[in-house]
mmCIF file of C-alpha atoms in Angstrom:
data_model
loop_
_atom_site.group_PDB
_atom_site.id
_atom_site.type_symbol
_atom_site.label_atom_id
_atom_site.label_comp_id
_atom_site.label_asym_id
_atom_site.label_seq_id
_atom_site.Cartn_x
_atom_site.Cartn_y
_atom_site.Cartn_z
ATOM 1 C CA UNK A 457 0.000 0.000 0.000
ATOM 2 C CA UNK A 458 1.017 3.580 -0.520
ATOM 3 C CA UNK A 459 2.210 5.782 2.305
ATOM 4 C CA UNK A 460 3.320 9.381 2.535
ATOM 5 C CA UNK A 461 5.784 10.693 5.079
ATOM 6 C CA UNK A 462 6.361 14.320 5.892
ATOM 7 C CA UNK A 463 8.834 15.869 8.328
ATOM 8 C CA UNK A 464 9.527 17.601 10.568
ATOM 9 C CA UNK A 465 6.102 17.623 12.206
ATOM 10 C CA UNK A 466 6.719 20.870 14.074
ATOM 11 C CA UNK A 467 9.330 23.569 13.882
ATOM 12 C CA UNK A 468 9.921 27.057 15.188
ATOM 13 C CA UNK A 469 12.251 29.188 13.102
ATOM 14 C CA UNK A 470 13.451 32.790 13.443
ATOM 15 C CA UNK A 471 12.739 35.335 10.748
ATOM 16 C CA UNK A 472 15.417 35.244 8.080
ATOM 17 C CA UNK A 473 16.429 31.650 8.712
ATOM 18 C CA UNK A 474 16.274 28.934 6.021
ATOM 19 C CA UNK A 475 13.627 26.240 5.747
ATOM 20 C CA UNK A 476 13.541 22.701 4.465
ATOM 21 C CA UNK A 477 10.482 20.476 4.656
ATOM 22 C CA UNK A 478 10.723 17.021 3.176
ATOM 23 C CA UNK A 479 8.110 14.644 1.866
ATOM 24 C CA UNK A 480 8.487 11.118 0.541
ATOM 25 C CA UNK A 481 5.972 8.703 -0.916
ATOM 26 C CA UNK A 482 6.253 4.933 -0.837
ATOM 27 C CA UNK A 483 4.443 2.225 -2.735
ATOM 28 C CA UNK A 484 3.827 4.061 -5.993
ATOM 29 C CA UNK A 485 5.798 5.418 -8.910
ATOM 30 C CA UNK A 486 5.613 8.687 -10.835
ATOM 31 C CA UNK A 487 3.056 10.292 -8.531
ATOM 32 C CA UNK A 488 1.844 13.867 -8.864
ATOM 33 C CA UNK A 489 3.180 15.677 -5.799
ATOM 34 C CA UNK A 490 1.838 18.794 -4.109
ATOM 35 C CA UNK A 491 2.670 21.290 -1.388
ATOM 36 C CA UNK A 492 -0.237 23.114 0.227
ATOM 37 C CA UNK A 493 -0.282 25.698 3.006
ATOM 38 C CA UNK A 494 -3.104 26.238 5.461
ATOM 39 C CA UNK A 495 -2.809 29.534 7.306
ATOM 40 C CA UNK A 496 -4.972 30.408 10.301
ATOM 41 C CA UNK A 497 -8.474 31.350 9.203
ATOM 42 C CA UNK A 498 -7.758 30.619 5.562
ATOM 43 C CA UNK A 499 -8.337 27.706 3.261
ATOM 44 C CA UNK A 500 -5.795 25.368 1.776
ATOM 45 C CA UNK A 501 -3.587 27.206 -0.665
ATOM 46 C CA UNK A 502 -1.747 25.302 -3.373
ATOM 47 C CA UNK A 503 1.910 26.344 -3.408
ATOM 48 C CA UNK A 504 3.618 23.946 -5.801
ATOM 49 C CA UNK A 505 2.873 20.823 -7.775
ATOM 50 C CA UNK A 506 5.063 18.439 -9.700
ATOM 51 C CA UNK A 507 4.195 15.878 -12.357
ATOM 52 C CA UNK A 508 7.725 14.463 -12.613
ATOM 53 C CA UNK A 509 11.348 14.718 -11.543
ATOM 54 C CA UNK A 510 12.610 18.259 -11.924
ATOM 55 C CA UNK A 511 9.195 19.515 -13.071
ATOM 56 C CA UNK A 512 7.853 22.117 -10.660
ATOM 57 C CA UNK A 513 4.922 24.456 -11.158
ATOM 58 C CA UNK A 514 4.426 27.386 -8.811
ATOM 59 C CA UNK A 515 0.953 28.658 -8.090
ATOM 60 C CA UNK A 516 1.705 31.567 -5.790
ATOM 61 C CA UNK A 517 4.590 34.073 -5.984
ATOM 62 C CA UNK A 518 6.503 33.990 -2.722
ATOM 63 C CA UNK A 519 9.882 33.410 -1.143
ATOM 64 C CA UNK A 520 9.390 29.652 -1.114
ATOM 65 C CA UNK A 521 10.706 27.134 -3.616
ATOM 66 C CA UNK A 522 10.230 23.443 -4.259
ATOM 67 C CA UNK A 523 12.367 20.714 -5.712
ATOM 68 C CA UNK A 524 11.846 17.111 -6.747
ATOM 69 C CA UNK A 525 15.265 15.473 -6.841
ATOM 70 C CA UNK A 526 13.845 11.943 -6.980
ATOM 71 C CA UNK A 527 10.593 10.452 -8.235
ATOM 72 C CA UNK A 528 9.021 10.131 -4.810
ATOM 73 C CA UNK A 529 10.709 12.972 -2.942
ATOM 74 C CA UNK A 530 9.403 16.516 -2.750
ATOM 75 C CA UNK A 531 11.153 19.277 -0.821
ATOM 76 C CA UNK A 532 9.874 22.710 0.178
ATOM 77 C CA UNK A 533 12.547 25.312 0.892
ATOM 78 C CA UNK A 534 13.146 28.911 1.719
ATOM 79 C CA UNK A 535 16.375 30.873 1.968
ATOM 80 C CA UNK A 536 14.945 33.494 4.324
ATOM 81 C CA UNK A 537 11.694 32.961 6.207
ATOM 82 C CA UNK A 538 9.153 35.719 6.759
ATOM 83 C CA UNK A 539 6.626 35.980 9.578
ATOM 84 C CA UNK A 540 3.890 35.461 6.993
ATOM 85 C CA UNK A 541 5.316 32.027 6.162
ATOM 86 C CA UNK A 542 3.901 30.651 9.407
ATOM 87 C CA UNK A 543 1.261 28.016 8.851
ATOM 88 C CA UNK A 544 0.449 24.367 8.423
ATOM 89 C CA UNK A 545 2.190 22.825 5.423
ATOM 90 C CA UNK A 546 0.773 19.728 3.818
ATOM 91 C CA UNK A 547 2.384 17.466 1.279
ATOM 92 C CA UNK A 548 0.144 15.329 -0.906
ATOM 93 C CA UNK A 549 0.297 12.859 -3.754
ATOM 94 C CA UNK A 550 -2.092 11.519 -6.328
ATOM 95 C CA UNK A 551 -2.049 8.973 -9.104
ATOM 96 C CA UNK A 552 -4.627 10.911 -11.059
ATOM 97 C CA UNK A 553 -7.642 10.093 -8.924
ATOM 98 C CA UNK A 554 -7.901 10.451 -5.179
ATOM 99 C CA UNK A 555 -5.364 12.713 -3.510
ATOM 100 C CA UNK A 556 -3.692 11.609 -0.277
ATOM 101 C CA UNK A 557 -2.205 13.923 2.304
ATOM 102 C CA UNK A 558 0.616 13.647 4.784
ATOM 103 C CA UNK A 559 0.159 14.529 8.427
ATOM 104 C CA UNK A 560 1.444 18.053 7.935
ATOM 105 C CA UNK A 561 4.195 20.260 9.319
ATOM 106 C CA UNK A 562 3.492 23.128 11.683
ATOM 107 C CA UNK A 563 5.807 26.053 11.011
ATOM 108 C CA UNK A 564 5.975 29.021 13.364
ATOM 109 C CA UNK A 565 8.225 31.886 12.313
ATOM 110 C CA UNK A 566 9.205 34.089 15.256
ATOM 111 C CA UNK B 682 -10.053 31.110 -12.137
ATOM 112 C CA UNK B 683 -11.821 28.366 -10.227
ATOM 113 C CA UNK B 684 -13.206 29.353 -6.818
ATOM 114 C CA UNK B 685 -14.751 27.001 -4.283
ATOM 115 C CA UNK B 686 -17.127 28.193 -1.565
ATOM 116 C CA UNK B 687 -18.465 26.223 1.374
ATOM 117 C CA UNK B 688 -21.523 27.139 3.387
ATOM 118 C CA UNK B 689 -21.974 27.257 6.307
ATOM 119 C CA UNK B 690 -18.540 28.013 7.747
ATOM 120 C CA UNK B 691 -19.548 26.369 11.020
ATOM 121 C CA UNK B 692 -22.391 24.139 12.125
ATOM 122 C CA UNK B 693 -23.440 22.773 15.516
ATOM 123 C CA UNK B 694 -25.987 19.973 15.790
ATOM 124 C CA UNK B 695 -27.155 17.504 18.447
ATOM 125 C CA UNK B 696 -26.242 13.850 18.084
ATOM 126 C CA UNK B 697 -28.499 11.858 15.794
ATOM 127 C CA UNK B 698 -29.424 14.702 13.490
ATOM 128 C CA UNK B 699 -29.112 14.405 9.726
ATOM 129 C CA UNK B 700 -27.231 17.295 8.122
ATOM 130 C CA UNK B 701 -26.123 18.717 4.801
ATOM 131 C CA UNK B 702 -22.924 20.563 3.975
ATOM 132 C CA UNK B 703 -22.813 22.662 0.832
ATOM 133 C CA UNK B 704 -20.080 23.318 -1.684
ATOM 134 C CA UNK B 705 -20.229 25.486 -4.798
ATOM 135 C CA UNK B 706 -17.688 26.099 -7.545
ATOM 136 C CA UNK B 707 -17.534 28.766 -10.226
ATOM 137 C CA UNK B 708 -16.249 26.794 -13.225
ATOM 138 C CA UNK B 709 -18.350 23.741 -14.069
ATOM 139 C CA UNK B 710 -15.616 22.238 -16.262
ATOM 140 C CA UNK B 711 -14.260 20.019 -13.528
ATOM 141 C CA UNK B 712 -12.503 16.649 -13.664
ATOM 142 C CA UNK B 713 -13.687 15.468 -10.250
ATOM 143 C CA UNK B 714 -14.772 16.665 -6.825
ATOM 144 C CA UNK B 715 -13.563 15.328 -3.522
ATOM 145 C CA UNK B 716 -14.736 15.678 0.069
ATOM 146 C CA UNK B 717 -12.211 15.525 2.905
ATOM 147 C CA UNK B 718 -12.268 15.456 6.659
ATOM 148 C CA UNK B 719 -9.672 17.273 8.757
ATOM 149 C CA UNK B 720 -9.310 16.804 12.494
ATOM 150 C CA UNK B 721 -7.667 19.672 14.437
ATOM 151 C CA UNK B 722 -3.938 19.878 13.773
ATOM 152 C CA UNK B 723 -3.991 16.891 11.441
ATOM 153 C CA UNK B 724 -3.749 16.167 7.763
ATOM 154 C CA UNK B 725 -6.707 15.530 5.485
ATOM 155 C CA UNK B 726 -8.516 12.243 5.038
ATOM 156 C CA UNK B 727 -10.367 11.615 1.804
ATOM 157 C CA UNK B 728 -14.039 10.726 2.324
ATOM 158 C CA UNK B 729 -15.583 10.567 -1.118
ATOM 159 C CA UNK B 730 -14.480 11.174 -4.703
ATOM 160 C CA UNK B 731 -17.036 11.957 -7.408
ATOM 161 C CA UNK B 732 -15.943 11.877 -11.024
ATOM 162 C CA UNK B 733 -17.401 14.539 -13.312
ATOM 163 C CA UNK B 734 -19.575 11.919 -15.020
ATOM 164 C CA UNK B 735 -21.102 10.746 -11.735
ATOM 165 C CA UNK B 736 -23.933 12.271 -9.734
ATOM 166 C CA UNK B 737 -23.298 10.801 -6.320
ATOM 167 C CA UNK B 738 -21.157 8.571 -4.157
ATOM 168 C CA UNK B 739 -21.982 6.846 -0.891
ATOM 169 C CA UNK B 740 -19.849 5.524 1.926
ATOM 170 C CA UNK B 741 -21.570 4.367 5.081
ATOM 171 C CA UNK B 742 -23.494 7.279 6.582
ATOM 172 C CA UNK B 743 -22.046 9.692 4.047
ATOM 173 C CA UNK B 744 -23.563 10.584 0.697
ATOM 174 C CA UNK B 745 -22.096 13.163 -1.662
ATOM 175 C CA UNK B 746 -23.924 14.509 -4.690
ATOM 176 C CA UNK B 747 -22.664 16.483 -7.649
ATOM 177 C CA UNK B 748 -24.602 18.800 -9.949
ATOM 178 C CA UNK B 749 -21.908 19.949 -12.330
ATOM 179 C CA UNK B 750 -24.140 22.183 -14.430
ATOM 180 C CA UNK B 751 -25.126 24.292 -11.440
ATOM 181 C CA UNK B 752 -21.684 24.105 -9.846
ATOM 182 C CA UNK B 753 -22.872 22.508 -6.621
ATOM 183 C CA UNK B 754 -22.127 19.547 -4.402
ATOM 184 C CA UNK B 755 -23.602 18.473 -1.103
ATOM 185 C CA UNK B 756 -22.318 16.151 1.590
ATOM 186 C CA UNK B 757 -25.108 14.462 3.521
ATOM 187 C CA UNK B 758 -24.294 12.959 6.907
ATOM 188 C CA UNK B 759 -26.941 10.703 8.370
ATOM 189 C CA UNK B 760 -27.455 10.116 12.090
ATOM 190 C CA UNK B 761 -24.569 12.342 13.147
ATOM 191 C CA UNK B 762 -22.281 11.263 15.994
ATOM 192 C CA UNK B 763 -19.851 13.207 18.216
ATOM 193 C CA UNK B 764 -17.014 11.465 16.368
ATOM 194 C CA UNK B 765 -18.112 13.248 13.205
ATOM 195 C CA UNK B 766 -16.941 16.544 14.708
ATOM 196 C CA UNK B 767 -14.249 17.880 12.379
ATOM 197 C CA UNK B 768 -13.729 20.295 9.517
ATOM 198 C CA UNK B 769 -15.077 19.094 6.179
ATOM 199 C CA UNK B 770 -13.399 20.358 3.032
ATOM 200 C CA UNK B 771 -14.587 20.262 -0.530
ATOM 201 C CA UNK B 772 -12.111 20.386 -3.415
ATOM 202 C CA UNK B 773 -12.388 20.302 -7.202
ATOM 203 C CA UNK B 774 -9.901 19.245 -9.797
ATOM 204 C CA UNK B 775 -10.103 21.150 -13.084
ATOM 205 C CA UNK B 776 -10.161 19.358 -16.398
ATOM 206 C CA UNK B 777 -6.458 20.060 -16.784
ATOM 207 C CA UNK B 778 -6.439 17.537 -13.950
ATOM 208 C CA UNK B 779 -3.365 18.755 -12.191
ATOM 209 C CA UNK B 780 -4.249 20.149 -8.782
ATOM 210 C CA UNK B 781 -7.132 20.460 -6.360
ATOM 211 C CA UNK B 782 -8.703 23.788 -5.464
ATOM 212 C CA UNK B 783 -10.130 23.806 -1.954
ATOM 213 C CA UNK B 784 -12.929 25.581 -0.198
ATOM 214 C CA UNK B 785 -12.323 26.978 3.285
ATOM 215 C CA UNK B 786 -14.291 24.204 4.912
ATOM 216 C CA UNK B 787 -17.224 23.741 7.238
ATOM 217 C CA UNK B 788 -16.403 23.080 10.874
ATOM 218 C CA UNK B 789 -18.934 20.639 12.305
ATOM 219 C CA UNK B 790 -19.567 20.124 15.992
ATOM 220 C CA UNK B 791 -21.860 17.281 17.078
ATOM 221 C CA UNK B 792 -22.883 17.350 20.724
ATOM 222 C CA UNK B 793 -23.901 14.304 22.731
#
């Protein structure tokens, strides 16, 4: 069966520090991969999606970036965090039908 | 640009009541529609997926309908239980079929 792992689960970072959130999927190949952000009082916002290795589409202009170095690995990064980057970050995958989410990463920028 | 709206934003009901959650979307050219459940501080769990060619899907006490022409979907929960308390999210995938666009959710509270 397929599983999705996302880490770290929680982190507190100072403004201006770098960020790296990692997501891996097991049990499937060539999945579509997604990063979403859920800020307080707002809906889920699609940040990036990828349909293959090295193929990244950005939905929202921001100081975040994403990379897909391997088929089942998706990384969300920032060189310098802003206060507004605080939120709940969710990685997800789909094979074209149902989408499956990881448990999420809580990021607090202080 | 596709927009998804969910009404109401919050709902409180006593245990045992049947209830309906509403979802509307602005562009009817969708690939599919999915309902999710999110418990506080957790990720999302898929409840039901309706393809654009379907009109409804059922799973246990849950029934989701889709009226693509009017841009509406409903999630019906029968005989609600306290364990149903959570936020319910609706999301649509456009015919490009790449990513889901979410509504802001309906937070349901079922009291015993």
